[in-house]
GROMACS .gro file of C-alpha atoms in nm:
model
  387
    1MET     CA    1  -2.089   3.712  -3.415
    2SER     CA    2  -2.425   3.796  -3.267
    3SER     CA    3  -2.472   4.166  -3.196
    4CYS     CA    4  -2.606   4.087  -2.848
    5PHE     CA    5  -2.269   3.938  -2.759
    6SER     CA    6  -2.046   4.209  -2.898
    7ALA     CA    7  -1.848   4.493  -2.751
    8THR     CA    8  -2.019   4.822  -2.691
    9ALA     CA    9  -1.905   5.181  -2.712
   10LYS     CA   10  -1.826   5.180  -2.341
   11GLY     CA   11  -1.472   5.052  -2.401
   12ASP     CA   12  -1.275   4.733  -2.444
   13LEU     CA   13  -1.386   4.421  -2.260
   14ILE     CA   14  -1.025   4.380  -2.147
   15PRO     CA   15  -0.810   4.688  -2.212
   16GLY     CA   16  -0.537   4.625  -2.467
   17LEU     CA   17  -0.683   4.298  -2.600
   18PRO     CA   18  -0.883   4.247  -2.921
   19GLU     CA   19  -1.248   4.176  -2.847
   20GLU     CA   20  -1.231   3.819  -2.980
   21VAL     CA   21  -0.938   3.739  -2.751
   22ALA     CA   22  -1.107   3.906  -2.453
   23ARG     CA   23  -1.421   3.708  -2.516
   24GLU     CA   24  -1.223   3.384  -2.538
   25CYS     CA   25  -1.084   3.467  -2.194
   26LEU     CA   26  -1.428   3.533  -2.047
   27ILE     CA   27  -1.587   3.210  -2.169
   28ARG     CA   28  -1.310   3.017  -1.992
   29VAL     CA   29  -1.403   3.154  -1.651
   30GLY     CA   30  -1.497   2.881  -1.404
   31PHE     CA   31  -1.855   2.872  -1.275
   32ASP     CA   32  -1.734   2.955  -0.924
   33GLN     CA   33  -1.583   3.281  -1.052
   34LEU     CA   34  -1.892   3.403  -1.241
   35PRO     CA   35  -2.031   3.606  -0.947
   36THR     CA   36  -1.699   3.792  -0.923
   37VAL     CA   37  -1.684   3.850  -1.300
   38ARG     CA   38  -2.035   4.003  -1.297
   39ARG     CA   39  -1.918   4.262  -1.044
   40ILE     CA   40  -1.612   4.377  -1.243
   41SER     CA   41  -1.798   4.597  -1.488
   42ARG     CA   42  -2.134   4.646  -1.654
   43GLN     CA   43  -1.989   4.511  -1.981
   44TRP     CA   44  -1.871   4.191  -1.820
   45LYS     CA   45  -2.206   4.147  -1.647
   46GLU     CA   46  -2.384   4.185  -1.982
   47GLU     CA   47  -2.148   3.936  -2.144
   48VAL     CA   48  -2.187   3.652  -1.894
   49GLU     CA   49  -2.564   3.704  -1.871
   50SER     CA   50  -2.609   3.686  -2.248
   51PRO     CA   51  -2.762   3.363  -2.382
   52ASP     CA   52  -2.475   3.356  -2.633
   53TYR     CA   53  -2.228   3.316  -2.347
   54SER     CA   54  -2.357   2.967  -2.267
   55ARG     CA   55  -2.386   2.885  -2.637
   56LEU     CA   56  -2.023   2.979  -2.703
   57ARG     CA   57  -1.903   2.778  -2.403
   58ARG     CA   58  -2.078   2.471  -2.541
   59ALA     CA   59  -1.945   2.535  -2.892
   60GLU     CA   60  -1.588   2.553  -2.756
   61GLY     CA   61  -1.636   2.236  -2.552
   62LEU     CA   62  -1.609   2.429  -2.226
   63ALA     CA   63  -1.948   2.340  -2.077
   64ARG     CA   64  -1.897   2.088  -1.797
   65PRO     CA   65  -2.127   1.802  -1.691
   66VAL     CA   66  -2.195   1.838  -1.320
   67ILE     CA   67  -2.383   1.629  -1.066
   68ALA     CA   68  -2.533   1.844  -0.790
   69MET     CA   69  -2.574   1.649  -0.466
   70VAL     CA   70  -2.745   1.714  -0.135
   71GLN     CA   71  -2.469   1.561   0.074
   72ALA     CA   72  -2.411   1.515   0.445
   73GLN     CA   73  -2.103   1.691   0.573
   74PRO     CA   74  -1.887   1.435   0.754
   75GLU     CA   75  -1.862   1.509   1.124
   76HIS     CA   76  -1.490   1.444   1.139
   77VAL     CA   77  -1.394   1.687   0.862
   78VAL     CA   78  -1.391   2.067   0.866
   79GLU     CA   79  -1.339   2.202   0.517
   80PRO     CA   80  -1.044   2.438   0.465
   81GLY     CA   81  -1.025   2.747   0.250
   82PRO     CA   82  -1.216   3.074   0.223
   83ALA     CA   83  -1.496   2.930   0.008
   84GLN     CA   84  -1.591   2.695   0.292
   85LYS     CA   85  -1.511   2.915   0.592
   86HIS     CA   86  -1.879   2.942   0.683
   87SER     CA   87  -1.926   2.563   0.682
   88SER     CA   88  -1.903   2.337   0.983
   89ALA     CA   89  -1.875   1.967   1.028
   90SER     CA   90  -2.114   1.912   1.314
   91SER     CA   91  -2.326   2.066   1.584
   92ALA     CA   92  -2.021   2.076   1.805
   93VAL     CA   93  -1.868   2.341   1.579
   94ASN     CA   94  -2.149   2.588   1.519
   95GLY     CA   95  -2.444   2.479   1.728
   96GLY     CA   96  -2.625   2.354   1.419
   97PRO     CA   97  -2.794   2.017   1.365
   98ALA     CA   98  -2.596   1.693   1.379
   99ASN     CA   99  -2.744   1.605   1.038
  100ASN     CA  100  -2.583   1.885   0.839
  101TYR     CA  101  -2.641   1.876   0.464
  102ARG     CA  102  -2.488   2.104   0.201
  103MET     CA  103  -2.486   2.120  -0.180
  104ALA     CA  104  -2.182   1.952  -0.334
  105LEU     CA  105  -2.087   1.947  -0.703
  106LEU     CA  106  -1.899   1.673  -0.889
  107ASP     CA  107  -1.758   1.695  -1.241
  108PRO     CA  108  -1.737   1.319  -1.311
  109VAL     CA  109  -1.525   1.368  -1.624
  110GLU     CA  110  -1.249   1.571  -1.458
  111GLY     CA  111  -1.301   1.423  -1.111
  112GLN     CA  112  -1.332   1.770  -0.958
  113TRP     CA  113  -1.537   1.847  -0.645
  114ALA     CA  114  -1.669   2.173  -0.505
  115SER     CA  115  -1.923   2.286  -0.247
  116LEU     CA  116  -2.169   2.571  -0.280
  117PRO     CA  117  -2.217   2.837  -0.012
  118VAL     CA  118  -2.420   2.727   0.288
  119LEU     CA  119  -2.778   2.843   0.327
  120PRO     CA  120  -2.835   3.168   0.515
  121GLY     CA  121  -2.975   3.110   0.861
  122PRO     CA  122  -2.873   2.973   1.200
  123THR     CA  123  -2.796   2.615   1.091
  124GLY     CA  124  -2.684   2.658   0.731
  125SER     CA  125  -2.811   2.308   0.656
  126LEU     CA  126  -3.032   2.200   0.368
  127PRO     CA  127  -3.350   2.020   0.480
  128LEU     CA  128  -3.333   1.647   0.538
  129PHE     CA  129  -3.491   1.442   0.256
  130CYS     CA  130  -3.531   1.748   0.034
  131GLN     CA  131  -3.543   1.717  -0.344
  132VAL     CA  132  -3.328   1.907  -0.596
  133ALA     CA  133  -3.375   1.993  -0.964
  134ALA     CA  134  -3.168   2.197  -1.210
  135VAL     CA  135  -3.338   2.450  -1.437
  136ASP     CA  136  -3.240   2.683  -1.720
  137GLY     CA  137  -3.386   3.030  -1.707
  138GLY     CA  138  -3.376   3.366  -1.878
  139GLN     CA  139  -3.038   3.515  -1.972
  140GLY     CA  140  -2.887   3.166  -1.979
  141ARG     CA  141  -2.911   3.137  -1.601
  142LYS     CA  142  -2.840   2.801  -1.443
  143ARG     CA  143  -3.017   2.744  -1.114
  144LEU     CA  144  -3.069   2.471  -0.859
  145VAL     CA  145  -3.407   2.450  -0.688
  146VAL     CA  146  -3.430   2.271  -0.353
  147VAL     CA  147  -3.784   2.177  -0.249
  148GLY     CA  148  -3.938   2.050   0.073
  149GLY     CA  149  -3.782   1.802   0.312
  150TRP     CA  150  -3.765   1.804   0.690
  151ASP     CA  151  -3.637   2.076   0.919
  152PRO     CA  152  -3.288   1.957   1.026
  153GLU     CA  153  -3.350   2.041   1.393
  154SER     CA  154  -3.716   1.953   1.453
  155TRP     CA  155  -3.753   1.693   1.174
  156ALA     CA  156  -4.091   1.845   1.091
  157PRO     CA  157  -4.193   1.852   0.722
  158THR     CA  158  -4.128   2.187   0.560
  159ASP     CA  159  -4.271   2.372   0.260
  160SER     CA  160  -3.947   2.562   0.204
  161VAL     CA  161  -3.796   2.638  -0.137
  162TYR     CA  162  -3.438   2.752  -0.195
  163VAL     CA  163  -3.298   2.867  -0.529
  164TYR     CA  164  -2.925   2.886  -0.603
  165ASP     CA  165  -2.822   3.108  -0.897
  166PHE     CA  166  -2.482   3.027  -1.046
  167LEU     CA  167  -2.450   3.381  -1.183
  168THR     CA  168  -2.499   3.555  -0.850
  169GLY     CA  169  -2.335   3.279  -0.646
  170ALA     CA  170  -2.607   3.308  -0.381
  171TRP     CA  171  -2.911   3.132  -0.243
  172ARG     CA  172  -3.252   3.297  -0.210
  173ARG     CA  173  -3.577   3.184  -0.054
  174GLY     CA  174  -3.846   3.089  -0.303
  175ALA     CA  175  -4.222   3.097  -0.260
  176ALA     CA  176  -4.333   2.828  -0.017
  177MET     CA  177  -4.473   2.508  -0.166
  178PRO     CA  178  -4.854   2.525  -0.128
  179GLY     CA  179  -5.088   2.257  -0.006
  180PRO     CA  180  -5.015   1.993   0.258
  181ARG     CA  181  -4.656   1.967   0.376
  182ARG     CA  182  -4.555   1.660   0.184
  183SER     CA  183  -4.265   1.421   0.228
  184PHE     CA  184  -4.094   1.175  -0.008
  185PHE     CA  185  -4.247   1.314  -0.326
  186ALA     CA  186  -4.139   1.300  -0.691
  187THR     CA  187  -3.953   1.599  -0.838
  188ALA     CA  188  -3.804   1.678  -1.178
  189ALA     CA  189  -3.738   1.980  -1.398
  190VAL     CA  190  -3.890   1.997  -1.744
  191GLY     CA  191  -3.755   2.298  -1.929
  192GLY     CA  192  -3.757   2.591  -1.691
  193THR     CA  193  -4.025   2.447  -1.460
  194VAL     CA  194  -3.991   2.227  -1.153
  195TYR     CA  195  -4.264   1.968  -1.102
  196VAL     CA  196  -4.369   1.799  -0.778
  197ALA     CA  197  -4.613   1.508  -0.734
  198GLY     CA  198  -4.721   1.252  -0.479
  199GLY     CA  199  -4.551   1.175  -0.151
  200HIS     CA  200  -4.746   1.175   0.174
  201ASP     CA  201  -4.891   1.439   0.405
  202GLU     CA  202  -4.828   1.484   0.778
  203GLU     CA  203  -5.085   1.213   0.856
  204LYS     CA  204  -4.898   0.961   0.634
  205ASN     CA  205  -5.171   0.970   0.370
  206ALA     CA  206  -5.037   0.908   0.020
  207LEU     CA  207  -5.108   1.193  -0.223
  208ARG     CA  208  -5.227   1.222  -0.582
  209SER     CA  209  -5.182   1.598  -0.605
  210ALA     CA  210  -4.916   1.772  -0.815
  211LEU     CA  211  -4.767   2.121  -0.848
  212ALA     CA  212  -4.545   2.322  -1.081
  213TYR     CA  213  -4.295   2.590  -0.976
  214ASP     CA  214  -4.162   2.864  -1.205
  215PRO     CA  215  -3.836   3.007  -1.064
  216ASP     CA  216  -3.850   3.311  -1.296
  217SER     CA  217  -4.185   3.430  -1.158
  218ASP     CA  218  -4.134   3.261  -0.818
  219ALA     CA  219  -4.487   3.120  -0.843
  220TRP     CA  220  -4.655   2.783  -0.793
  221THR     CA  221  -4.939   2.641  -1.003
  222ALA     CA  222  -5.168   2.356  -0.902
  223LEU     CA  223  -5.185   2.072  -1.156
  224PRO     CA  224  -5.455   1.809  -1.210
  225ASP     CA  225  -5.431   1.514  -0.973
  226MET     CA  226  -5.262   1.195  -1.081
  227ALA     CA  227  -5.479   0.889  -1.137
  228GLU     CA  228  -5.318   0.704  -0.844
  229GLU     CA  229  -5.189   0.784  -0.498
  230ARG     CA  230  -4.811   0.758  -0.505
  231ASP     CA  231  -4.600   0.773  -0.191
  232GLU     CA  232  -4.221   0.756  -0.243
  233PRO     CA  233  -4.238   0.779  -0.624
  234ARG     CA  234  -3.950   0.887  -0.848
  235GLY     CA  235  -3.972   1.189  -1.078
  236LEU     CA  236  -3.798   1.195  -1.419
  237CYS     CA  237  -3.794   1.415  -1.727
  238VAL     CA  238  -3.857   1.200  -2.034
  239GLU     CA  239  -3.920   1.343  -2.381
  240GLY     CA  240  -4.038   1.677  -2.244
  241LYS     CA  241  -4.279   1.520  -1.996
  242PHE     CA  242  -4.280   1.481  -1.617
  243LEU     CA  243  -4.275   1.106  -1.555
  244VAL     CA  244  -4.374   0.982  -1.207
  245VAL     CA  245  -4.260   0.625  -1.150
  246GLY     CA  246  -4.375   0.378  -0.889
  247GLY     CA  247  -4.491   0.466  -0.541
  248TYR     CA  248  -4.774   0.311  -0.343
  249PRO     CA  249  -5.119   0.408  -0.207
  250THR     CA  250  -5.192   0.463   0.161
  251PRO     CA  251  -5.311   0.106   0.241
  252ALA     CA  252  -5.008  -0.053   0.073
  253GLN     CA  253  -4.741   0.110   0.299
  254GLY     CA  254  -4.419   0.027   0.119
  255ARG     CA  255  -4.551  -0.222  -0.136
  256PHE     CA  256  -4.443  -0.040  -0.451
  257ALA     CA  257  -4.645  -0.051  -0.772
  258GLY     CA  258  -4.461  -0.085  -1.101
  259SER     CA  259  -4.683   0.158  -1.293
  260ALA     CA  260  -4.603   0.513  -1.398
  261GLU     CA  261  -4.788   0.815  -1.531
  262ALA     CA  262  -4.667   1.121  -1.719
  263PHE     CA  263  -4.775   1.484  -1.715
  264ASP     CA  264  -4.751   1.658  -2.052
  265PRO     CA  265  -4.700   2.036  -2.014
  266ALA     CA  266  -4.827   2.084  -2.369
  267THR     CA  267  -5.170   1.936  -2.293
  268GLY     CA  268  -5.184   1.994  -1.917
  269ALA     CA  269  -5.296   1.635  -1.860
  270TRP     CA  270  -5.174   1.308  -1.712
  271ALA     CA  271  -5.164   0.979  -1.900
  272PRO     CA  272  -5.052   0.624  -1.812
  273ALA     CA  273  -4.692   0.557  -1.916
  274GLY     CA  274  -4.621   0.188  -1.941
  275GLU     CA  275  -4.798  -0.022  -1.681
  276THR     CA  276  -4.496  -0.254  -1.663
  277LEU     CA  277  -4.222   0.009  -1.647
  278LEU     CA  278  -4.101  -0.151  -1.321
  279GLU     CA  279  -4.181  -0.479  -1.158
  280ASP     CA  280  -4.430  -0.454  -0.874
  281GLY     CA  281  -4.236  -0.429  -0.550
  282ALA     CA  282  -3.936  -0.253  -0.703
  283CYS     CA  283  -3.833   0.071  -0.531
  284PRO     CA  284  -3.781   0.339  -0.799
  285ARG     CA  285  -3.542   0.554  -0.592
  286THR     CA  286  -3.235   0.482  -0.807
  287CYS     CA  287  -3.407   0.538  -1.143
  288CYS     CA  288  -3.250   0.801  -1.369
  289VAL     CA  289  -3.268   0.898  -1.736
  290ALA     CA  290  -2.973   0.952  -1.968
  291PRO     CA  291  -2.987   1.316  -2.089
  292GLY     CA  292  -3.114   1.341  -2.446
  293ALA     CA  293  -3.204   0.973  -2.461
  294GLU     CA  294  -3.490   0.738  -2.372
  295ARG     CA  295  -3.261   0.512  -2.172
  296VAL     CA  296  -3.354   0.456  -1.807
  297TYR     CA  297  -3.107   0.319  -1.549
  298MET     CA  298  -3.157   0.182  -1.200
  299ILE     CA  299  -2.993  -0.053  -0.951
  300ARG     CA  300  -3.169  -0.385  -0.902
  301ASP     CA  301  -3.043  -0.684  -0.705
  302GLY     CA  302  -2.693  -0.539  -0.691
  303ASN     CA  303  -2.674  -0.476  -1.065
  304LEU     CA  304  -2.694  -0.163  -1.278
  305VAL     CA  305  -2.971  -0.233  -1.530
  306ALA     CA  306  -3.090  -0.031  -1.828
  307ARG     CA  307  -3.401  -0.008  -2.039
  308ASP     CA  308  -3.404   0.144  -2.387
  309GLY     CA  309  -3.703   0.270  -2.581
  310GLY     CA  310  -4.073   0.236  -2.516
  311ALA     CA  311  -4.290   0.049  -2.270
  312SER     CA  312  -4.236  -0.291  -2.437
  313ALA     CA  313  -3.856  -0.276  -2.401
  314ALA     CA  314  -3.687  -0.519  -2.164
  315TRP     CA  315  -3.443  -0.441  -1.889
  316ARG     CA  316  -3.085  -0.554  -1.949
  317THR     CA  317  -2.798  -0.596  -1.705
  318VAL     CA  318  -2.515  -0.349  -1.766
  319ALA     CA  319  -2.275  -0.447  -1.486
  320SER     CA  320  -2.264  -0.564  -1.128
  321VAL     CA  321  -2.229  -0.269  -0.890
  322PRO     CA  322  -1.916  -0.283  -0.671
  323GLU     CA  323  -1.997  -0.404  -0.320
  324ASP     CA  324  -1.875  -0.082  -0.155
  325ALA     CA  325  -2.133   0.123  -0.348
  326ARG     CA  326  -2.447  -0.093  -0.328
  327THR     CA  327  -2.602   0.066  -0.018
  328ALA     CA  328  -2.796   0.395  -0.024
  329SER     CA  329  -2.695   0.442  -0.384
  330THR     CA  330  -2.757   0.739  -0.612
  331VAL     CA  331  -2.743   0.688  -0.990
  332SER     CA  332  -2.684   0.964  -1.245
  333ALA     CA  333  -2.617   0.963  -1.619
  334ILE     CA  334  -2.434   1.224  -1.826
  335PRO     CA  335  -2.454   1.293  -2.203
  336ASP     CA  336  -2.130   1.119  -2.305
  337GLY     CA  337  -2.271   0.779  -2.207
  338ARG     CA  338  -2.122   0.759  -1.860
  339VAL     CA  339  -2.318   0.640  -1.561
  340VAL     CA  340  -2.217   0.751  -1.211
  341VAL     CA  341  -2.304   0.549  -0.902
  342ILE     CA  342  -2.247   0.695  -0.555
  343GLY     CA  343  -2.304   0.469  -0.257
  344SER     CA  344  -2.142   0.287   0.033
  345GLY     CA  345  -2.077  -0.063   0.153
  346CYS     CA  346  -2.308  -0.029   0.453
  347HIS     CA  347  -2.554   0.215   0.604
  348GLY     CA  348  -2.362   0.506   0.753
  349GLY     CA  349  -2.043   0.419   0.564
  350ASP     CA  350  -1.835   0.663   0.362
  351GLN     CA  351  -1.964   0.718   0.009
  352THR     CA  352  -1.765   0.589  -0.287
  353VAL     CA  353  -1.799   0.700  -0.649
  354TYR     CA  354  -1.783   0.475  -0.955
  355THR     CA  355  -1.829   0.553  -1.324
  356LEU     CA  356  -1.869   0.340  -1.633
  357ARG     CA  357  -1.941   0.406  -1.999
  358ASP     CA  358  -2.241   0.218  -2.138
  359GLU     CA  359  -2.173   0.166  -2.509
  360ALA     CA  360  -2.337  -0.089  -2.738
  361GLY     CA  361  -2.115  -0.384  -2.822
  362LYS     CA  362  -1.850  -0.295  -2.564
  363PRO     CA  363  -1.800  -0.447  -2.219
  364ALA     CA  364  -1.877  -0.215  -1.932
  365SER     CA  365  -1.631  -0.186  -1.645
  366TRP     CA  366  -1.628   0.040  -1.341
  367ALA     CA  367  -1.364   0.300  -1.263
  368ARG     CA  368  -1.344   0.429  -0.908
  369ALA     CA  369  -1.336   0.809  -0.890
  370PRO     CA  370  -1.138   0.962  -0.604
  371ALA     CA  371  -1.346   1.152  -0.348
  372PRO     CA  372  -1.175   1.374  -0.088
  373PRO     CA  373  -1.269   1.298   0.275
  374GLU     CA  374  -1.479   1.614   0.298
  375PHE     CA  375  -1.701   1.475   0.019
  376SER     CA  376  -1.752   1.127   0.164
  377GLY     CA  377  -2.088   1.198   0.329
  378HIS     CA  378  -2.419   1.035   0.247
  379VAL     CA  379  -2.591   1.166  -0.069
  380GLN     CA  380  -2.968   1.191  -0.023
  381ALA     CA  381  -3.063   1.358  -0.355
  382ALA     CA  382  -2.892   1.450  -0.680
  383CYS     CA  383  -2.953   1.592  -1.026
  384PHE     CA  384  -2.754   1.650  -1.345
  385LEU     CA  385  -2.682   1.987  -1.503
  386GLU     CA  386  -2.440   2.133  -1.755
  387ILE     CA  387  -2.250   2.449  -1.659
   0.00000   0.00000   0.00000
């Protein structure tokens, strides 16, 4: 056992239990209980903040795949329980905006749902059309970074950044995103850094500029411009690079290009990444990458399609998406080969959740995952993380 994850002379981790047994107990603590565990004692705080804590959880098969979602809180539901006592369903309850978004978590394997604490402030709502990325940091910290979007009351673009730390169980304000207040930009995390590119400014001009945010230092860095203007692009992490897919220049206004370009943190430069990654005209919003693989998924013409390998690979149809999940869909992939689609049958309808396992040589079929009424709101952004 690593010395950095061993008992100290201060006393037993759990009085009366052997250290190995006590440690087995601690690594089984749920993510929502970590903030409480850190406050029990200095020893317990050191244990759960050790990088070996996350390593041991993975080794024991205790790390859980989670999809973090910026989700609208349904107006007709007020969540029960002490964890949600600060939440509200609509402006009629707390004077906040009618469009009230919070961070929801889904474990698609166990079918378990949870919501994170609301943001501090008068409304408690996440910004409309914000982007979210999950990052690993020092001491094995898992964090969610929420960037940009529109103020939920004024609908004005914002440069706000919010960081949620799973160890402290709290949100904090991050350094404001520099440059023009952009909307509908690409975002993805590569390693411990969050990257932002494209979108449009407050005059509806498509942007080529890009930025990088380091949550550890709470600092932004300007990156070289992309080769093309890209409004409404999609950001992905592929093979350690920040891939920006699709988008369109200012004159095109909604006519998406199929090209993509990738920023390599190792070289600090952009390069074209498959001129035919998507067909021209295809919206990249549903694109996602399977963790640890080169496989890209998206929804096209009502079907879940996949593309394996390099730029010359062809798209293949995996399965037709159920009709009650084809509208406003979000697509996520988890490491065990499952794909999760969250959508509705019509605009404004309750969200439904479907999963399938995409395995070579085996037919793919959807399984509907139950979603409690309080988690039926529209999902505007999502990302995968492992806790």
